[in-house]
Amino acid sequence: MNALLGELTRFSVMAKTPCWRLLAFLVLMATRAQASKNTEKCKLVHESNSERKVLSFLEPLTNQTFTAHTKEGEDEYTYMFQVCGDADGVKDAGMVQRDQNGKHVLIGNYSLTQAVRGSDWVMLIYLGGEKYHGHCSQEQRRAIIMISCDRTKAAGQLSVVLEDRERVTNCFYLFELDSSAVCPIIESKLSTGSILLIAGFSFLAVYLIIGFLYQRLVVGAKGVEQFPNYGFWSEIGNLSADGCDFVCRSRGSREEPPTYRGVPAEPIEEPEERDDHLLPM
Ligand SMILES: *[C@@H]1O[C@H](CO)[C@@H](O)[C@H](O)[C@H]1NC(C)=O
Ligand SMILES: *[C@@H]1O[C@H](CO)[C@@H](O)[C@H](O)[C@H]1NC(C)=O
């Protein structure tokens, strides 16, 4: 028992550093989980929680530029797209078009965003682009980016579907992009049993960590005393050891009846002798 106590004390001394490292790690994970909020740079035309939630699906696609090239006769264009960021460094430009001379035309402003989500796609709309000169009643350009689920890629290639400007109003540029970011979340296939098991282990872990910290920092315990409810658990341990001893230990009852081996049975005298003095005289 003393050896075991020594071992446990040594373990807790050794564990002192990893304990703080573990804490630091947990804090880091917690901050990292909420660090990325790039989609908040987008301003919605009509602010709403549901549309915000749709935008948040696109978080993995932020902070990177997608490009697509088109060629119509002599004219070559490069389209650059960012989710809630300045494409090609042009301020407010979620979608920008650059011609072969490097001239920029703003197609969509991410401060005028709309977002719609279906079962496996998100449609992102940037309004407030540069005005058309001779088409579309000289309204402002708009970009529609159709992002479709593809579980095989984090982000695919941006492609230009069409520029529809032969209309009186509501002209638009349509783009497509494949990404796993907009895929529906696959239902968890865990059985009730494993969920219970995981919940149990998580509870145990939280109990141990909080109890350990409480004992250590508030109560100021040292060594094995740092285990939460140490007295209670060691009592339980002792009791179960006793119970085990009682149930499992086979010494004493192992001797088989002598008749089994074919040895002539001899009456066992001892108990009778022992009992003798108990009889009332
Ligand atoms: C965006 O990416 C650049 C490099 O690719 C990185 O230095 C920067 O920290 C990133 N910003 C955010 C907000 O993720
Ligand atoms: C983008 O839209 C915002 C909000 O309407 C506006 O303040 C800003 O000037 C626009 N940016 C450009 C480059 O048009």
mmCIF file of C-alpha atoms and ligand atoms in Angstrom:
data_model
loop_
_atom_site.group_PDB
_atom_site.id
_atom_site.type_symbol
_atom_site.label_atom_id
_atom_site.label_comp_id
_atom_site.label_asym_id
_atom_site.label_seq_id
_atom_site.Cartn_x
_atom_site.Cartn_y
_atom_site.Cartn_z
ATOM 1 C CA MET A 1 0.000 0.000 0.000
ATOM 2 C CA ASN A 2 2.821 2.360 0.895
ATOM 3 C CA ALA A 3 4.516 1.580 -2.377
ATOM 4 C CA LEU A 4 1.316 2.399 -4.232
ATOM 5 C CA LEU A 5 0.932 5.698 -2.386
ATOM 6 C CA GLY A 6 4.512 6.615 -3.245
ATOM 7 C CA GLU A 7 3.859 5.773 -6.876
ATOM 8 C CA LEU A 8 0.723 7.925 -6.983
ATOM 9 C CA THR A 9 2.459 10.863 -5.317
ATOM 10 C CA ARG A 10 5.321 10.625 -7.782
ATOM 11 C CA PHE A 11 2.791 10.504 -10.624
ATOM 12 C CA SER A 12 1.008 13.637 -9.447
ATOM 13 C CA VAL A 13 4.312 15.471 -9.081
ATOM 14 C CA MET A 14 5.280 14.403 -12.581
ATOM 15 C CA ALA A 15 1.859 15.374 -13.879
ATOM 16 C CA LYS A 16 2.153 18.908 -12.555
ATOM 17 C CA THR A 17 3.565 20.368 -15.767
ATOM 18 C CA PRO A 18 1.363 18.422 -18.234
ATOM 19 C CA CYS A 19 -1.669 19.537 -16.212
ATOM 20 C CA TRP A 20 -0.968 23.197 -16.972
ATOM 21 C CA ARG A 21 -0.113 22.333 -20.547
ATOM 22 C CA LEU A 22 -3.417 20.542 -20.918
ATOM 23 C CA LEU A 23 -5.227 23.601 -19.569
ATOM 24 C CA ALA A 24 -3.410 25.885 -21.989
ATOM 25 C CA PHE A 25 -4.271 23.495 -24.803
ATOM 26 C CA LEU A 26 -7.972 23.506 -23.859
ATOM 27 C CA VAL A 27 -8.029 27.310 -23.713
ATOM 28 C CA LEU A 28 -6.323 27.451 -27.117
ATOM 29 C CA MET A 29 -8.881 25.067 -28.631
ATOM 30 C CA ALA A 30 -11.749 27.092 -27.167
ATOM 31 C CA THR A 31 -10.457 30.345 -28.619
ATOM 32 C CA ARG A 32 -9.628 28.790 -31.973
ATOM 33 C CA ALA A 33 -13.162 27.403 -32.293
ATOM 34 C CA GLN A 34 -14.562 30.934 -32.306
ATOM 35 C CA ALA A 35 -11.606 32.755 -33.871
ATOM 36 C CA SER A 36 -12.736 32.694 -37.494
ATOM 37 C CA LYS A 37 -15.468 35.260 -38.061
ATOM 38 C CA ASN A 38 -14.510 36.520 -41.486
ATOM 39 C CA THR A 39 -18.038 36.290 -42.867
ATOM 40 C CA GLU A 40 -19.059 39.032 -40.427
ATOM 41 C CA LYS A 41 -17.305 41.467 -42.741
ATOM 42 C CA CYS A 42 -20.200 40.953 -45.144
ATOM 43 C CA LYS A 43 -23.071 43.354 -44.589
ATOM 44 C CA LEU A 44 -26.487 41.927 -45.329
ATOM 45 C CA VAL A 45 -29.012 44.012 -47.239
ATOM 46 C CA HIS A 46 -31.602 42.897 -44.691
ATOM 47 C CA GLU A 47 -29.845 41.824 -41.523
ATOM 48 C CA SER A 48 -31.358 38.633 -40.100
ATOM 49 C CA ASN A 49 -30.145 35.763 -37.941
ATOM 50 C CA SER A 50 -31.157 33.096 -40.440
ATOM 51 C CA GLU A 51 -29.230 34.783 -43.256
ATOM 52 C CA ARG A 52 -26.215 35.229 -40.952
ATOM 53 C CA LYS A 53 -26.326 31.509 -40.262
ATOM 54 C CA VAL A 54 -26.314 30.793 -43.993
ATOM 55 C CA LEU A 55 -23.271 33.041 -44.375
ATOM 56 C CA SER A 56 -21.453 31.291 -41.554
ATOM 57 C CA PHE A 57 -21.455 28.090 -43.640
ATOM 58 C CA LEU A 58 -19.080 29.893 -46.009
ATOM 59 C CA GLU A 59 -16.513 30.575 -43.268
ATOM 60 C CA PRO A 60 -14.058 27.942 -44.620
ATOM 61 C CA LEU A 61 -14.056 29.757 -47.973
ATOM 62 C CA THR A 62 -13.077 33.165 -46.593
ATOM 63 C CA ASN A 63 -9.632 34.750 -46.831
ATOM 64 C CA GLN A 64 -8.865 33.280 -50.267
ATOM 65 C CA THR A 65 -9.347 34.500 -53.808
ATOM 66 C CA PHE A 66 -11.063 32.422 -56.494
ATOM 67 C CA THR A 67 -10.399 33.328 -60.099
ATOM 68 C CA ALA A 68 -12.036 32.496 -63.414
ATOM 69 C CA HIS A 69 -11.048 33.529 -66.955
ATOM 70 C CA THR A 70 -13.248 34.247 -69.958
ATOM 71 C CA LYS A 71 -12.408 35.118 -73.514
ATOM 72 C CA GLU A 72 -14.880 36.714 -75.934
ATOM 73 C CA GLY A 73 -13.198 37.461 -79.247
ATOM 74 C CA GLU A 74 -10.536 40.046 -78.448
ATOM 75 C CA ASP A 75 -11.686 40.650 -74.906
ATOM 76 C CA GLU A 76 -10.190 38.667 -72.066
ATOM 77 C CA TYR A 77 -11.490 39.022 -68.578
ATOM 78 C CA THR A 78 -10.416 37.677 -65.228
ATOM 79 C CA TYR A 79 -13.039 37.495 -62.502
ATOM 80 C CA MET A 80 -11.885 37.490 -58.917
ATOM 81 C CA PHE A 81 -14.098 36.443 -56.048
ATOM 82 C CA GLN A 82 -13.733 36.528 -52.277
ATOM 83 C CA VAL A 83 -16.210 35.584 -49.596
ATOM 84 C CA CYS A 84 -16.601 38.785 -47.554
ATOM 85 C CA GLY A 85 -13.154 40.106 -48.493
ATOM 86 C CA ASP A 86 -11.519 42.533 -50.924
ATOM 87 C CA ALA A 87 -10.928 40.623 -54.160
ATOM 88 C CA ASP A 88 -7.719 41.687 -55.934
ATOM 89 C CA GLY A 89 -7.309 44.340 -53.244
ATOM 90 C CA VAL A 90 -10.272 46.396 -54.506
ATOM 91 C CA LYS A 91 -12.134 47.868 -51.549
ATOM 92 C CA ASP A 92 -15.606 46.364 -50.917
ATOM 93 C CA ALA A 93 -15.249 44.157 -53.994
ATOM 94 C CA GLY A 94 -16.563 40.690 -53.291
ATOM 95 C CA MET A 95 -16.509 40.137 -57.048
ATOM 96 C CA VAL A 96 -14.375 42.145 -59.443
ATOM 97 C CA GLN A 97 -13.669 41.903 -63.161
ATOM 98 C CA ARG A 98 -10.246 42.775 -64.546
ATOM 99 C CA ASP A 99 -9.607 43.210 -68.270
ATOM 100 C CA GLN A 100 -6.328 42.566 -70.075
ATOM 101 C CA ASN A 101 -5.200 46.140 -69.389
ATOM 102 C CA GLY A 102 -5.650 45.696 -65.658
ATOM 103 C CA LYS A 103 -8.756 47.871 -65.455
ATOM 104 C CA HIS A 104 -11.126 46.882 -62.653
ATOM 105 C CA VAL A 105 -14.909 46.816 -62.825
ATOM 106 C CA LEU A 106 -16.741 46.193 -59.563
ATOM 107 C CA ILE A 107 -19.348 43.466 -60.121
ATOM 108 C CA GLY A 108 -20.570 43.073 -56.550
ATOM 109 C CA ASN A 109 -20.114 44.801 -53.204
ATOM 110 C CA TYR A 110 -19.966 42.527 -50.153
ATOM 111 C CA SER A 111 -21.455 45.335 -48.068
ATOM 112 C CA LEU A 112 -24.683 44.564 -49.963
ATOM 113 C CA THR A 113 -24.930 40.798 -49.540
ATOM 114 C CA GLN A 114 -27.789 38.358 -49.726
ATOM 115 C CA ALA A 115 -27.483 34.656 -48.975
ATOM 116 C CA VAL A 116 -29.895 31.771 -49.511
ATOM 117 C CA ARG A 117 -29.341 28.168 -48.569
ATOM 118 C CA GLY A 118 -30.912 24.994 -49.938
ATOM 119 C CA SER A 119 -30.351 21.377 -48.981
ATOM 120 C CA ASP A 120 -26.915 21.176 -50.593
ATOM 121 C CA TRP A 121 -26.147 24.607 -51.985
ATOM 122 C CA VAL A 122 -25.753 28.244 -50.967
ATOM 123 C CA MET A 123 -26.541 31.122 -53.291
ATOM 124 C CA LEU A 124 -24.497 34.199 -52.481
ATOM 125 C CA ILE A 125 -25.581 37.481 -54.061
ATOM 126 C CA TYR A 126 -23.501 40.648 -54.118
ATOM 127 C CA LEU A 127 -25.381 43.789 -55.156
ATOM 128 C CA GLY A 128 -24.140 47.342 -55.670
ATOM 129 C CA GLY A 129 -21.696 46.811 -58.499
ATOM 130 C CA GLU A 130 -20.595 49.482 -60.953
ATOM 131 C CA LYS A 131 -23.451 50.805 -63.144
ATOM 132 C CA TYR A 132 -23.882 49.443 -66.679
ATOM 133 C CA HIS A 133 -23.296 52.071 -69.364
ATOM 134 C CA GLY A 134 -25.717 51.102 -72.100
ATOM 135 C CA HIS A 135 -27.461 47.981 -70.855
ATOM 136 C CA CYS A 136 -30.002 47.020 -68.224
ATOM 137 C CA SER A 137 -31.425 50.519 -67.727
ATOM 138 C CA GLN A 138 -28.026 51.527 -66.372
ATOM 139 C CA GLU A 139 -28.699 49.738 -63.137
ATOM 140 C CA GLN A 140 -25.931 48.538 -60.833
ATOM 141 C CA ARG A 141 -24.194 45.256 -61.646
ATOM 142 C CA ARG A 142 -24.823 42.259 -59.445
ATOM 143 C CA ALA A 143 -23.050 38.935 -58.967
ATOM 144 C CA ILE A 144 -24.738 35.632 -58.126
ATOM 145 C CA ILE A 145 -22.407 32.887 -56.933
ATOM 146 C CA MET A 146 -23.917 29.427 -56.768
ATOM 147 C CA ILE A 147 -21.917 27.296 -54.330
ATOM 148 C CA SER A 148 -22.769 23.597 -54.558
ATOM 149 C CA CYS A 149 -21.912 20.698 -52.292
ATOM 150 C CA ASP A 150 -18.988 18.526 -53.331
ATOM 151 C CA ARG A 151 -17.629 16.443 -50.496
ATOM 152 C CA THR A 152 -14.412 15.670 -52.358
ATOM 153 C CA LYS A 153 -13.047 19.224 -52.315
ATOM 154 C CA ALA A 154 -12.737 22.017 -49.768
ATOM 155 C CA ALA A 155 -13.017 24.515 -52.607
ATOM 156 C CA GLY A 156 -13.191 23.837 -56.333
ATOM 157 C CA GLN A 157 -12.598 26.018 -59.370
ATOM 158 C CA LEU A 158 -14.685 29.152 -59.859
ATOM 159 C CA SER A 159 -16.399 29.202 -63.236
ATOM 160 C CA VAL A 160 -18.384 31.823 -65.099
ATOM 161 C CA VAL A 161 -21.783 30.509 -66.160
ATOM 162 C CA LEU A 162 -23.140 33.567 -67.949
ATOM 163 C CA GLU A 163 -23.438 37.297 -68.001
ATOM 164 C CA ASP A 164 -27.046 38.108 -68.680
ATOM 165 C CA ARG A 165 -27.238 41.748 -69.706
ATOM 166 C CA GLU A 166 -29.688 41.590 -72.583
ATOM 167 C CA ARG A 167 -32.589 42.457 -70.303
ATOM 168 C CA VAL A 168 -34.306 45.624 -69.292
ATOM 169 C CA THR A 169 -33.677 45.121 -65.584
ATOM 170 C CA ASN A 170 -32.342 42.552 -63.126
ATOM 171 C CA CYS A 171 -29.245 41.682 -65.094
ATOM 172 C CA PHE A 172 -26.684 39.527 -63.345
ATOM 173 C CA TYR A 173 -23.390 37.737 -63.601
ATOM 174 C CA LEU A 174 -23.691 34.065 -62.641
ATOM 175 C CA PHE A 175 -20.809 32.025 -61.234
ATOM 176 C CA GLU A 176 -20.437 28.500 -59.916
ATOM 177 C CA LEU A 177 -18.200 26.995 -57.294
ATOM 178 C CA ASP A 178 -18.060 23.550 -55.685
ATOM 179 C CA SER A 179 -17.231 23.171 -52.021
ATOM 180 C CA SER A 180 -17.713 20.789 -49.127
ATOM 181 C CA ALA A 181 -18.488 23.767 -46.887
ATOM 182 C CA VAL A 182 -22.142 23.848 -47.962
ATOM 183 C CA CYS A 183 -22.774 20.099 -47.729
ATOM 184 C CA PRO A 184 -25.514 18.927 -45.366
ATOM 185 C CA ILE A 185 -24.159 17.575 -42.114
ATOM 186 C CA ILE A 186 -24.250 13.785 -42.114
ATOM 187 C CA GLU A 187 -26.417 12.434 -39.307
ATOM 188 C CA SER A 188 -24.397 10.895 -36.523
ATOM 189 C CA LYS A 189 -24.595 7.105 -36.714
ATOM 190 C CA LEU A 190 -23.675 6.534 -33.063
ATOM 191 C CA SER A 191 -25.921 4.156 -31.182
ATOM 192 C CA THR A 192 -27.568 5.150 -27.917
ATOM 193 C CA GLY A 193 -25.132 2.899 -26.083
ATOM 194 C CA SER A 194 -22.018 4.592 -27.398
ATOM 195 C CA ILE A 195 -23.532 8.046 -26.796
ATOM 196 C CA LEU A 196 -24.201 7.042 -23.179
ATOM 197 C CA LEU A 197 -20.679 5.681 -22.910
ATOM 198 C CA ILE A 198 -19.163 8.865 -24.324
ATOM 199 C CA ALA A 199 -21.355 10.990 -22.058
ATOM 200 C CA GLY A 200 -20.282 8.889 -19.085
ATOM 201 C CA PHE A 201 -16.599 9.236 -19.876
ATOM 202 C CA SER A 202 -16.954 12.960 -20.513
ATOM 203 C CA PHE A 203 -18.728 13.356 -17.182
ATOM 204 C CA LEU A 204 -15.976 11.388 -15.465
ATOM 205 C CA ALA A 205 -13.289 13.503 -17.139
ATOM 206 C CA VAL A 206 -14.993 16.777 -16.181
ATOM 207 C CA TYR A 207 -15.518 15.491 -12.633
ATOM 208 C CA LEU A 208 -11.860 14.528 -12.329
ATOM 209 C CA ILE A 209 -10.506 17.750 -13.833
ATOM 210 C CA ILE A 210 -12.749 20.106 -11.866
ATOM 211 C CA GLY A 211 -12.359 18.067 -8.691
ATOM 212 C CA PHE A 212 -8.598 17.930 -9.132
ATOM 213 C CA LEU A 213 -8.355 21.680 -9.704
ATOM 214 C CA TYR A 214 -10.653 22.385 -6.764
ATOM 215 C CA GLN A 215 -8.660 20.163 -4.433
ATOM 216 C CA ARG A 216 -5.418 21.605 -5.640
ATOM 217 C CA LEU A 217 -6.188 25.306 -5.934
ATOM 218 C CA VAL A 218 -8.970 25.865 -3.382
ATOM 219 C CA VAL A 219 -8.334 23.216 -0.752
ATOM 220 C CA GLY A 220 -4.605 23.197 -1.405
ATOM 221 C CA ALA A 221 -4.273 19.431 -1.322
ATOM 222 C CA LYS A 222 -1.047 17.653 -2.211
ATOM 223 C CA GLY A 223 -0.280 14.233 -3.657
ATOM 224 C CA VAL A 224 -3.105 11.711 -3.964
ATOM 225 C CA GLU A 225 -5.314 13.948 -1.805
ATOM 226 C CA GLN A 226 -5.781 16.003 -4.961
ATOM 227 C CA PHE A 227 -8.141 13.375 -6.334
ATOM 228 C CA PRO A 228 -11.688 14.609 -5.800
ATOM 229 C CA ASN A 229 -13.465 12.919 -2.868
ATOM 230 C CA TYR A 230 -10.302 10.942 -2.199
ATOM 231 C CA GLY A 231 -11.564 9.608 1.169
ATOM 232 C CA PHE A 232 -14.829 8.404 -0.325
ATOM 233 C CA TRP A 233 -13.226 6.697 -3.288
ATOM 234 C CA SER A 234 -10.500 5.004 -1.269
ATOM 235 C CA GLU A 235 -13.239 3.735 1.075
ATOM 236 C CA ILE A 236 -15.131 2.401 -1.962
ATOM 237 C CA GLY A 237 -11.907 0.854 -3.195
ATOM 238 C CA ASN A 238 -11.294 -0.868 0.101
ATOM 239 C CA LEU A 239 -14.855 -2.101 0.316
ATOM 240 C CA SER A 240 -14.778 -3.515 -3.172
ATOM 241 C CA ALA A 241 -11.432 -5.126 -2.474
ATOM 242 C CA ASP A 242 -12.992 -6.790 0.570
ATOM 243 C CA GLY A 243 -15.995 -7.841 -1.472
ATOM 244 C CA CYS A 244 -13.765 -9.250 -4.146
ATOM 245 C CA ASP A 245 -11.747 -11.053 -1.563
ATOM 246 C CA PHE A 246 -14.903 -12.573 -0.142
ATOM 247 C CA VAL A 247 -16.391 -13.570 -3.476
ATOM 248 C CA CYS A 248 -13.400 -14.557 -5.526
ATOM 249 C CA ARG A 249 -10.800 -15.913 -3.175
ATOM 250 C CA SER A 250 -10.922 -19.656 -3.408
ATOM 251 C CA ARG A 251 -8.280 -20.612 -0.860
ATOM 252 C CA GLY A 252 -9.760 -22.731 1.899
ATOM 253 C CA SER A 253 -12.599 -24.144 -0.155
ATOM 254 C CA ARG A 254 -10.394 -25.573 -2.839
ATOM 255 C CA GLU A 255 -9.848 -28.963 -1.186
ATOM 256 C CA GLU A 256 -12.141 -31.354 -2.920
ATOM 257 C CA PRO A 257 -14.108 -33.900 -0.976
ATOM 258 C CA PRO A 258 -11.765 -36.774 -0.314
ATOM 259 C CA THR A 259 -14.258 -39.256 -1.770
ATOM 260 C CA TYR A 260 -13.797 -37.655 -5.176
ATOM 261 C CA ARG A 261 -10.351 -39.076 -5.518
ATOM 262 C CA GLY A 262 -11.424 -42.421 -4.363
ATOM 263 C CA VAL A 263 -9.515 -42.052 -1.133
ATOM 264 C CA PRO A 264 -11.417 -43.519 1.785
ATOM 265 C CA ALA A 265 -13.372 -40.808 3.477
ATOM 266 C CA GLU A 266 -12.115 -39.851 6.847
ATOM 267 C CA PRO A 267 -14.302 -37.815 9.115
ATOM 268 C CA ILE A 268 -12.850 -34.429 9.781
ATOM 269 C CA GLU A 269 -12.480 -34.253 13.487
ATOM 270 C CA GLU A 270 -11.117 -30.792 13.946
ATOM 271 C CA PRO A 271 -14.337 -28.673 13.792
ATOM 272 C CA GLU A 272 -16.030 -30.932 16.276
ATOM 273 C CA GLU A 273 -13.152 -30.661 18.637
ATOM 274 C CA ARG A 274 -13.178 -26.908 18.298
ATOM 275 C CA ASP A 275 -16.889 -26.689 18.942
ATOM 276 C CA ASP A 276 -16.634 -28.687 22.102
ATOM 277 C CA HIS A 277 -15.787 -25.818 24.358
ATOM 278 C CA LEU A 278 -18.807 -23.861 23.113
ATOM 279 C CA LEU A 279 -21.287 -26.392 24.420
ATOM 280 C CA PRO A 280 -22.821 -25.366 27.657
ATOM 281 C CA MET A 281 -21.358 -27.405 30.431
HETATM 282 C C1 LIG B 1 -5.604 35.149 -44.131
HETATM 283 O O1 LIG B 1 -4.551 34.450 -44.793
HETATM 284 C C2 LIG B 1 -3.269 34.982 -44.577
HETATM 285 C C3 LIG B 1 -2.265 34.177 -45.393
HETATM 286 O O2 LIG B 1 -2.882 33.336 -46.293
HETATM 287 C C4 LIG B 1 -2.932 34.963 -43.101
HETATM 288 O O3 LIG B 1 -1.664 35.543 -42.882
HETATM 289 C C5 LIG B 1 -4.000 35.722 -42.328
HETATM 290 O O4 LIG B 1 -3.743 35.604 -40.944
HETATM 291 C C6 LIG B 1 -5.380 35.162 -42.623
HETATM 292 N N1 LIG B 1 -6.369 35.974 -41.960
HETATM 293 C C7 LIG B 1 -7.433 35.466 -41.346
HETATM 294 C C8 LIG B 1 -8.333 36.456 -40.688
HETATM 295 O O5 LIG B 1 -7.675 34.277 -41.309
HETATM 296 C C1 LIG B 2 -20.340 49.227 -50.897
HETATM 297 O O1 LIG B 2 -21.563 49.341 -50.192
HETATM 298 C C2 LIG B 2 -21.483 50.143 -49.028
HETATM 299 C C3 LIG B 2 -22.827 50.091 -48.333
HETATM 300 O O2 LIG B 2 -23.863 50.483 -49.187
HETATM 301 C C4 LIG B 2 -21.061 51.564 -49.391
HETATM 302 O O3 LIG B 2 -20.939 52.339 -48.243
HETATM 303 C C5 LIG B 2 -19.726 51.504 -50.122
HETATM 304 O O4 LIG B 2 -19.377 52.794 -50.568
HETATM 305 C C6 LIG B 2 -19.826 50.570 -51.323
HETATM 306 N N1 LIG B 2 -18.500 50.472 -51.921
HETATM 307 C C7 LIG B 2 -18.243 50.714 -53.200
HETATM 308 C C8 LIG B 2 -16.845 50.563 -53.658
HETATM 309 O O5 LIG B 2 -19.142 51.052 -53.964
#
